[in-house]
Coordinates of C-alpha atoms in Angstrom, one line a residue:
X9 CA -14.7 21.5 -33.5
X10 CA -15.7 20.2 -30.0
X11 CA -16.1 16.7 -31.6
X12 CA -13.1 17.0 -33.9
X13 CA -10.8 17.5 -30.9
X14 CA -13.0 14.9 -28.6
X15 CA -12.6 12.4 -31.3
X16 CA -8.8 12.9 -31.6
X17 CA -8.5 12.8 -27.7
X18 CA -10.2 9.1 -27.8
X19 CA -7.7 8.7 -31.0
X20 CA -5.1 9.7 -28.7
X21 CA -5.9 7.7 -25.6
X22 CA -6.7 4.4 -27.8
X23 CA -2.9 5.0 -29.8
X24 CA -1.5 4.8 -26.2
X25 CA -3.1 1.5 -24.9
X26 CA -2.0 -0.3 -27.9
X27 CA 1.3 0.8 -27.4
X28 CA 1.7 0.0 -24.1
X29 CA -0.3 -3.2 -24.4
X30 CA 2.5 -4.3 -26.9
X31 CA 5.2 -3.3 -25.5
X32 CA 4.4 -4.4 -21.4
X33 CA 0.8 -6.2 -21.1
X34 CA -3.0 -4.4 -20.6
X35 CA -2.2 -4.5 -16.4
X36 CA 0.9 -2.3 -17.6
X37 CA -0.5 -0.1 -19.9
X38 CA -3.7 0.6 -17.4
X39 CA -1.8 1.3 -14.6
X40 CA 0.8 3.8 -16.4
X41 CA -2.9 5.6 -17.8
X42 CA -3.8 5.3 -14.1
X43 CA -0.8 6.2 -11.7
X44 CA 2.5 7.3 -13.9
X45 CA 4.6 9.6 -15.5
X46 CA 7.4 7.3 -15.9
X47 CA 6.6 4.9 -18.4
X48 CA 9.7 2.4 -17.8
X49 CA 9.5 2.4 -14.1
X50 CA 6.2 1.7 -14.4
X51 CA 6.2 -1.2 -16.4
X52 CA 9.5 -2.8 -14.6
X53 CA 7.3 -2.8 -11.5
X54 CA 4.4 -4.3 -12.6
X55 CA 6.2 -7.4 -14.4
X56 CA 8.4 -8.3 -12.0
X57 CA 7.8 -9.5 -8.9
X58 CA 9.4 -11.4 -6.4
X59 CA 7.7 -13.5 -3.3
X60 CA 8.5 -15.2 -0.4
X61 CA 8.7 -19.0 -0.3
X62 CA 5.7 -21.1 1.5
X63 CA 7.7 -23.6 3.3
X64 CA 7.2 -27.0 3.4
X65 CA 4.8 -28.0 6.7
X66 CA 7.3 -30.3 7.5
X67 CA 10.8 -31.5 6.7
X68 CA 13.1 -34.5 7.3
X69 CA 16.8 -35.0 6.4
X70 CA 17.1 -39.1 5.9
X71 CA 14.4 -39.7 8.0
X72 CA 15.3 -37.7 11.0
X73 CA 12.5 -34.5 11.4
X74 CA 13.5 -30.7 11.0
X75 CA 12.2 -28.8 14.4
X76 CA 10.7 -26.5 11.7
X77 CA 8.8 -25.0 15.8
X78 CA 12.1 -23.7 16.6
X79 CA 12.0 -20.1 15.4
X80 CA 15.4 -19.3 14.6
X81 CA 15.6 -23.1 12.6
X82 CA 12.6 -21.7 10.8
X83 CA 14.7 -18.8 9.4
X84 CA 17.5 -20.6 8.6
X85 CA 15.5 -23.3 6.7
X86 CA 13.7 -20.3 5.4
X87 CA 17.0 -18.4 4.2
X88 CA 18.5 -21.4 2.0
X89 CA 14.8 -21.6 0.3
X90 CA 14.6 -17.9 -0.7
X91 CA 18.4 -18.1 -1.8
X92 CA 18.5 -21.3 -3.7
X93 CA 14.9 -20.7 -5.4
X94 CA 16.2 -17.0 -6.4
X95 CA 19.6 -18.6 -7.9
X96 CA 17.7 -19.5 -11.2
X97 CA 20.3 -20.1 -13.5
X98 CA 22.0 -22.4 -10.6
X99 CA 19.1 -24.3 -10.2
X100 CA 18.1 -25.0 -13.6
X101 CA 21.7 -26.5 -13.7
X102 CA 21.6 -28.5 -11.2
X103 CA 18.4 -30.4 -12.0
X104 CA 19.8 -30.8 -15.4
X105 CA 23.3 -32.3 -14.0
X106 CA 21.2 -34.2 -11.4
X107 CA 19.3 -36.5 -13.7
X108 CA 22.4 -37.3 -15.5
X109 CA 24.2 -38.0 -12.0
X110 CA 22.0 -39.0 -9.4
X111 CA 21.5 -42.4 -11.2
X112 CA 25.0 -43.3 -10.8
X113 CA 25.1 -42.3 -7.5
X114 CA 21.7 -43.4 -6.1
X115 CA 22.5 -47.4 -6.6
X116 CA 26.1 -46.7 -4.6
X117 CA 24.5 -44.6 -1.6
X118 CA 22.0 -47.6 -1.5
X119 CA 24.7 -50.5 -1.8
X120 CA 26.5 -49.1 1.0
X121 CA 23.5 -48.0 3.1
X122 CA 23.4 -44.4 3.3
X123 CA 20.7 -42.8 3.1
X124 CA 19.2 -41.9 -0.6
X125 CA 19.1 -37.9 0.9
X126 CA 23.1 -37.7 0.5
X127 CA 22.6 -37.1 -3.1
X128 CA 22.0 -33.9 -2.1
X129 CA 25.1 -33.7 0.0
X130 CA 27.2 -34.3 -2.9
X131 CA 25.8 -31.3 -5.0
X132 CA 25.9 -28.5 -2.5
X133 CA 29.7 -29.5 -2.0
X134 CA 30.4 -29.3 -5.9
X135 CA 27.5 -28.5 -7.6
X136 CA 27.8 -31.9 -9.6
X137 CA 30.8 -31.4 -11.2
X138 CA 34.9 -32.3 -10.6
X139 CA 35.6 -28.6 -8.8
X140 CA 38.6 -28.4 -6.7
X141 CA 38.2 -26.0 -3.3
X142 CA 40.6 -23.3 -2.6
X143 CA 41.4 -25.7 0.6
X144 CA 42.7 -28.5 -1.8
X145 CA 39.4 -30.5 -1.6
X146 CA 38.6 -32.5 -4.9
X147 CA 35.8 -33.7 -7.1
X148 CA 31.8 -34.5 -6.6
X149 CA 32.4 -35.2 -3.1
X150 CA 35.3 -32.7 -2.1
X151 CA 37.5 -35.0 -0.6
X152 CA 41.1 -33.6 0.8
X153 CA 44.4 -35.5 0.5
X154 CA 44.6 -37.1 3.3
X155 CA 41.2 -38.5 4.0
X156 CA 40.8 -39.9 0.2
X157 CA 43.8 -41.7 1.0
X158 CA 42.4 -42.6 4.6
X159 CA 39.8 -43.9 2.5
X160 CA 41.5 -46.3 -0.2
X161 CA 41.7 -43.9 -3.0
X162 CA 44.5 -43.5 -5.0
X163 CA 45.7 -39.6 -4.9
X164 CA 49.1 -38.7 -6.7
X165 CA 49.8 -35.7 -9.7
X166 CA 49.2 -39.3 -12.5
X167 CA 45.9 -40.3 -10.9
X168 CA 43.5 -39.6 -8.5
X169 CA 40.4 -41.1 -8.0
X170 CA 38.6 -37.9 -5.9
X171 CA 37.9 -37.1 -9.5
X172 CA 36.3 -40.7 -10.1
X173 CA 32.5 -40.4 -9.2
X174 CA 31.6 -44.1 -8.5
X175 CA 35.1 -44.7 -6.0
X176 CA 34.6 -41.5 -4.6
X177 CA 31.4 -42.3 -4.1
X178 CA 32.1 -45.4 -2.2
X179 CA 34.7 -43.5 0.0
X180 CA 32.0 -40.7 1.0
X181 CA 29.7 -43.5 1.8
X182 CA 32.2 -45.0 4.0
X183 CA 33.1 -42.0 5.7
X184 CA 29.5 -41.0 6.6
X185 CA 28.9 -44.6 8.2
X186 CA 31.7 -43.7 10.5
X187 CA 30.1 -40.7 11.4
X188 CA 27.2 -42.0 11.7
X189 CA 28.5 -44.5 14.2
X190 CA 30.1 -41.9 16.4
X191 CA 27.1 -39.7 16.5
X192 CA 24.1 -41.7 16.1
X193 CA 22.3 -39.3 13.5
X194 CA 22.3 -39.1 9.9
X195 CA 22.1 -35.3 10.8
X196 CA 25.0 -34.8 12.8
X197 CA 27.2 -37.5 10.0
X198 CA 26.4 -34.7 7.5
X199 CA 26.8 -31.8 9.8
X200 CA 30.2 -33.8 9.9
X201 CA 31.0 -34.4 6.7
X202 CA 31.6 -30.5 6.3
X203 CA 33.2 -29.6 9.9
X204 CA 35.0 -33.3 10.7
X205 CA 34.3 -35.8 12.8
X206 CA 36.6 -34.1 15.7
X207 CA 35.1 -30.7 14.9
X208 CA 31.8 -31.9 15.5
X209 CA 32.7 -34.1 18.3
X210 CA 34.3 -30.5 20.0
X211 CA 31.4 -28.7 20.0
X212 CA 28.7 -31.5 21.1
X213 CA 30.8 -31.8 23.8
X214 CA 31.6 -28.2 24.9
X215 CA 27.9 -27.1 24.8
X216 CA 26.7 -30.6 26.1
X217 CA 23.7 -31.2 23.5
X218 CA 23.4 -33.9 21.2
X219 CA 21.5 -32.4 18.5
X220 CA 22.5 -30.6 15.3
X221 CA 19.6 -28.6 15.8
X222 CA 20.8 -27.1 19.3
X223 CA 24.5 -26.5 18.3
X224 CA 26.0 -22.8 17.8
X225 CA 28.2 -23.5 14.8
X226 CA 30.1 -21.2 12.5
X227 CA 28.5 -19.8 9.3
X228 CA 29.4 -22.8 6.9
X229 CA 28.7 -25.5 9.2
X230 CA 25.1 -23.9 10.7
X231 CA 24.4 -23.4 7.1
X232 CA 25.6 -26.7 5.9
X233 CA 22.6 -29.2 6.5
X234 CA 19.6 -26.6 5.8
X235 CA 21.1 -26.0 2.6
X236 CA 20.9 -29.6 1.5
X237 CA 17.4 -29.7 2.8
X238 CA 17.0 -26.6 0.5
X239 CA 18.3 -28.2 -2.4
X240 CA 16.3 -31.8 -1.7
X241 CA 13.0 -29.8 -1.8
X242 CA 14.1 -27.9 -5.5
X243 CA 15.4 -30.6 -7.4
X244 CA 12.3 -33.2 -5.9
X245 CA 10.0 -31.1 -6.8
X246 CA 11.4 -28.2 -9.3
X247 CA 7.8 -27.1 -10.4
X248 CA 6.9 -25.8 -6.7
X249 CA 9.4 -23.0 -6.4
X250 CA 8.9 -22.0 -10.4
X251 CA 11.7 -23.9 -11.9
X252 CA 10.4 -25.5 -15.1
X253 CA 12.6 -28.1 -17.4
X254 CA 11.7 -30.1 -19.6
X255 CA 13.1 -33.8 -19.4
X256 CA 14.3 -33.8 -22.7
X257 CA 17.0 -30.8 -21.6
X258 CA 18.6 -32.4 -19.4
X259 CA 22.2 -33.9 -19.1
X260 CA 22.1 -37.6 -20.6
X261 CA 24.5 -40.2 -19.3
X262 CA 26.3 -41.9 -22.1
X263 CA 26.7 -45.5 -22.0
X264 CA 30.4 -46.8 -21.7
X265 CA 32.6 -49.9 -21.9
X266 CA 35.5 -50.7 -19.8
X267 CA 38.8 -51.4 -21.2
X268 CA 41.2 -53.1 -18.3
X269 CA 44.7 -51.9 -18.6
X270 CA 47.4 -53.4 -16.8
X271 CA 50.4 -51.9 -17.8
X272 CA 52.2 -47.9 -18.6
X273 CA 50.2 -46.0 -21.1
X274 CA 53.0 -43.8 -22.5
X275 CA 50.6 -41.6 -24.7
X276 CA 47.0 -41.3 -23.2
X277 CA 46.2 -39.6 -27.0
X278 CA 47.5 -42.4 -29.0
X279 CA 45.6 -44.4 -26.4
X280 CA 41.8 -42.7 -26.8
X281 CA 42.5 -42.8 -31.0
X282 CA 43.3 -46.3 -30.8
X283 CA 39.8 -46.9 -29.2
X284 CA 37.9 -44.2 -31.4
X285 CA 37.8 -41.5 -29.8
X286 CA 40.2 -38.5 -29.1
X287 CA 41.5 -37.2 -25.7
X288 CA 39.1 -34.7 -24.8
X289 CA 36.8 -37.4 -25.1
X290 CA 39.0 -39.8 -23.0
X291 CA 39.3 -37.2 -20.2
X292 CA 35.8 -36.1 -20.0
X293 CA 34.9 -39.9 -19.0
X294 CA 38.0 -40.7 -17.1
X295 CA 39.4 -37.0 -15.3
X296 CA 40.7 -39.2 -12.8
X297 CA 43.8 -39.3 -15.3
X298 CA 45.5 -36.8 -14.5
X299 CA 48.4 -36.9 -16.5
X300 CA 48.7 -37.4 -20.7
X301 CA 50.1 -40.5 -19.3
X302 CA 49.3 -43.4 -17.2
X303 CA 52.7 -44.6 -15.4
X304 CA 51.1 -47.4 -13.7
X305 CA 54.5 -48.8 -12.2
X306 CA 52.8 -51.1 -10.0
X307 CA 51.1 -52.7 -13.1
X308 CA 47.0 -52.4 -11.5
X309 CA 44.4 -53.2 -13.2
X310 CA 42.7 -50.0 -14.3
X311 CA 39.1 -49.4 -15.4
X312 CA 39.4 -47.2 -18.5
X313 CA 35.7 -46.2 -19.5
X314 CA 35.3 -46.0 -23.4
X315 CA 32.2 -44.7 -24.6
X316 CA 29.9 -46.4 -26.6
X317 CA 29.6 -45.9 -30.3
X318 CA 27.1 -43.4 -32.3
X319 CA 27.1 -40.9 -29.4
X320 CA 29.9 -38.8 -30.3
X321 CA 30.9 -37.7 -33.9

């Protein structure tokens, strides 16, 4: 009898290993025999974990080096890590939108010579995408109003070119330099890019220091630049903080044509069938057009981009 119920105990015992083998892993199924009455709790702790982020021994934003021996610019390097390597699902989209974007933008920041690092800039601001800020600020580089138009972009309700990722571009590029030329750091021209030149300018000269590093800012402009060293650290090297994507999922650029146009395009839908395509298609290439229409009184030569054949149906 002894044996009977010995062997059914080991029966038992052996039923319950499997099952928690298949349903959570051996480590899980040896530590709720071990330490638990509570199956599911159990099992949720041992196959999750979360851990801290080994930073970088050293850092640079366009060349200029992070006092990563300054405590307090330790934990605010150390913040943006832990929440942009914890923001999975962001991060996995931005390193898919980034290798279809940062080749059109990489040749532009290097034409103008800025710094290849303001990639980076340009997808903290919009997450690589045409967003518009509840301030009014537009497209990849979240320009306002006025300063696109400082800047030689056209902005009215028919088009605006905020929304036009190479002349925006060439606009943020511009207005950087000018930073950069009042400050004399790539860091502070960043730091600018989010607070103004004048806001910047304010506080330099009201706590007489000359470093980003040393200024007391308010929460979107302290956090501005460590965020985009953040970000430049992910999408280099994704595999280091646990991000894993394969090539072949990312975002492909698709090849297009120009078609000049001189003159008022009365339907923008008549306009895309004519070229073989429809006007979703038309405006996913072009969302500087605002409008179903292009009024184009001053009769300027526009870019239309057309794309190629064979890559939509």
């Amino acid at each position: 009898m002894k044996k009977i119920l010995l062997g059914a105990g080991i029966a038992i015992v052996f039923i319950v290993i499997i099952s928690a083998i298949q349903q959570g892993g051996a480590a899980s199924a040896i530590a709720t025999l071990n330490t638990s009455t509570d199956v599911k709790v159990e099992k949720r702790v041992q196959n999750y974990n979360v851990y801290s982020i080994n930073l970088p021994k050293s850092l640079d934003f366009a060349g200029e080096a992070v006092p990563l021996n300054q405590p307090d610019i330790r934990e605010r390097v150390d913040r943006e890590f832990l929440v942009n390597t914890y923001w999975q699902s962001n991060g996995i989209l931005l390193i898919k939108r980034a290798q279809k974007y940062f080749p059109i933008i990489e040749p532009i920041l290097a034409e103008n010579g800025v710094p290849d690092d303001f990639k980076y800039l340009a997808v903290i601001e919009s997450g690589l995408q045409n967003v518009t800020s509840p301030a009014g600020a537009r497209g990849f580089w979240q320009i306002m109003t006025g300063t696109g138009r400082e800047l030689g972009l056209e902005v009215n309700d028919n088009v605006d070119e905020r929304y036009h990722i190479e002349m925006a571009t060439k606009a943020a590029c511009d207005y950087l330099k000018e930073s950069k030329s009042k400050f004399g750091t790539w860091t502070l021209a960043g730091a600018a890019y989010n607070a103004g030149n004048g806001g910047i300018n304010k506080q330099l000269e009201a706590q007489g220091v000359e470093s980003y590093y040393d200024l007391l800012l308010g929460e979107e402009t302290g956090r501005y630049v460590f965020r985009i060293l953040a970000i430049k650290e992910i999408l280099k090297s994704p595999k280091n903080f646990g991000f894993n994507v394969n090539p072949s999922h990312g975002y492909e650029v698709i090849p297009t044509k120009n078609v000049l146009v001189d003159y008022e395009v009365d339907d923008l839908s008549a306009f895309a069938k004519a070229n073989n395509i429809n006007y979703k298609i038309l405006k996913i290439h072009n969302p500087w057009l605002r409008e179903p229409r292009l009024d184009n009184k001053s009769k300027k030569e526009y870019a239309i981009a057309i794309p190629e054949k064979g890559y939509y149906n």
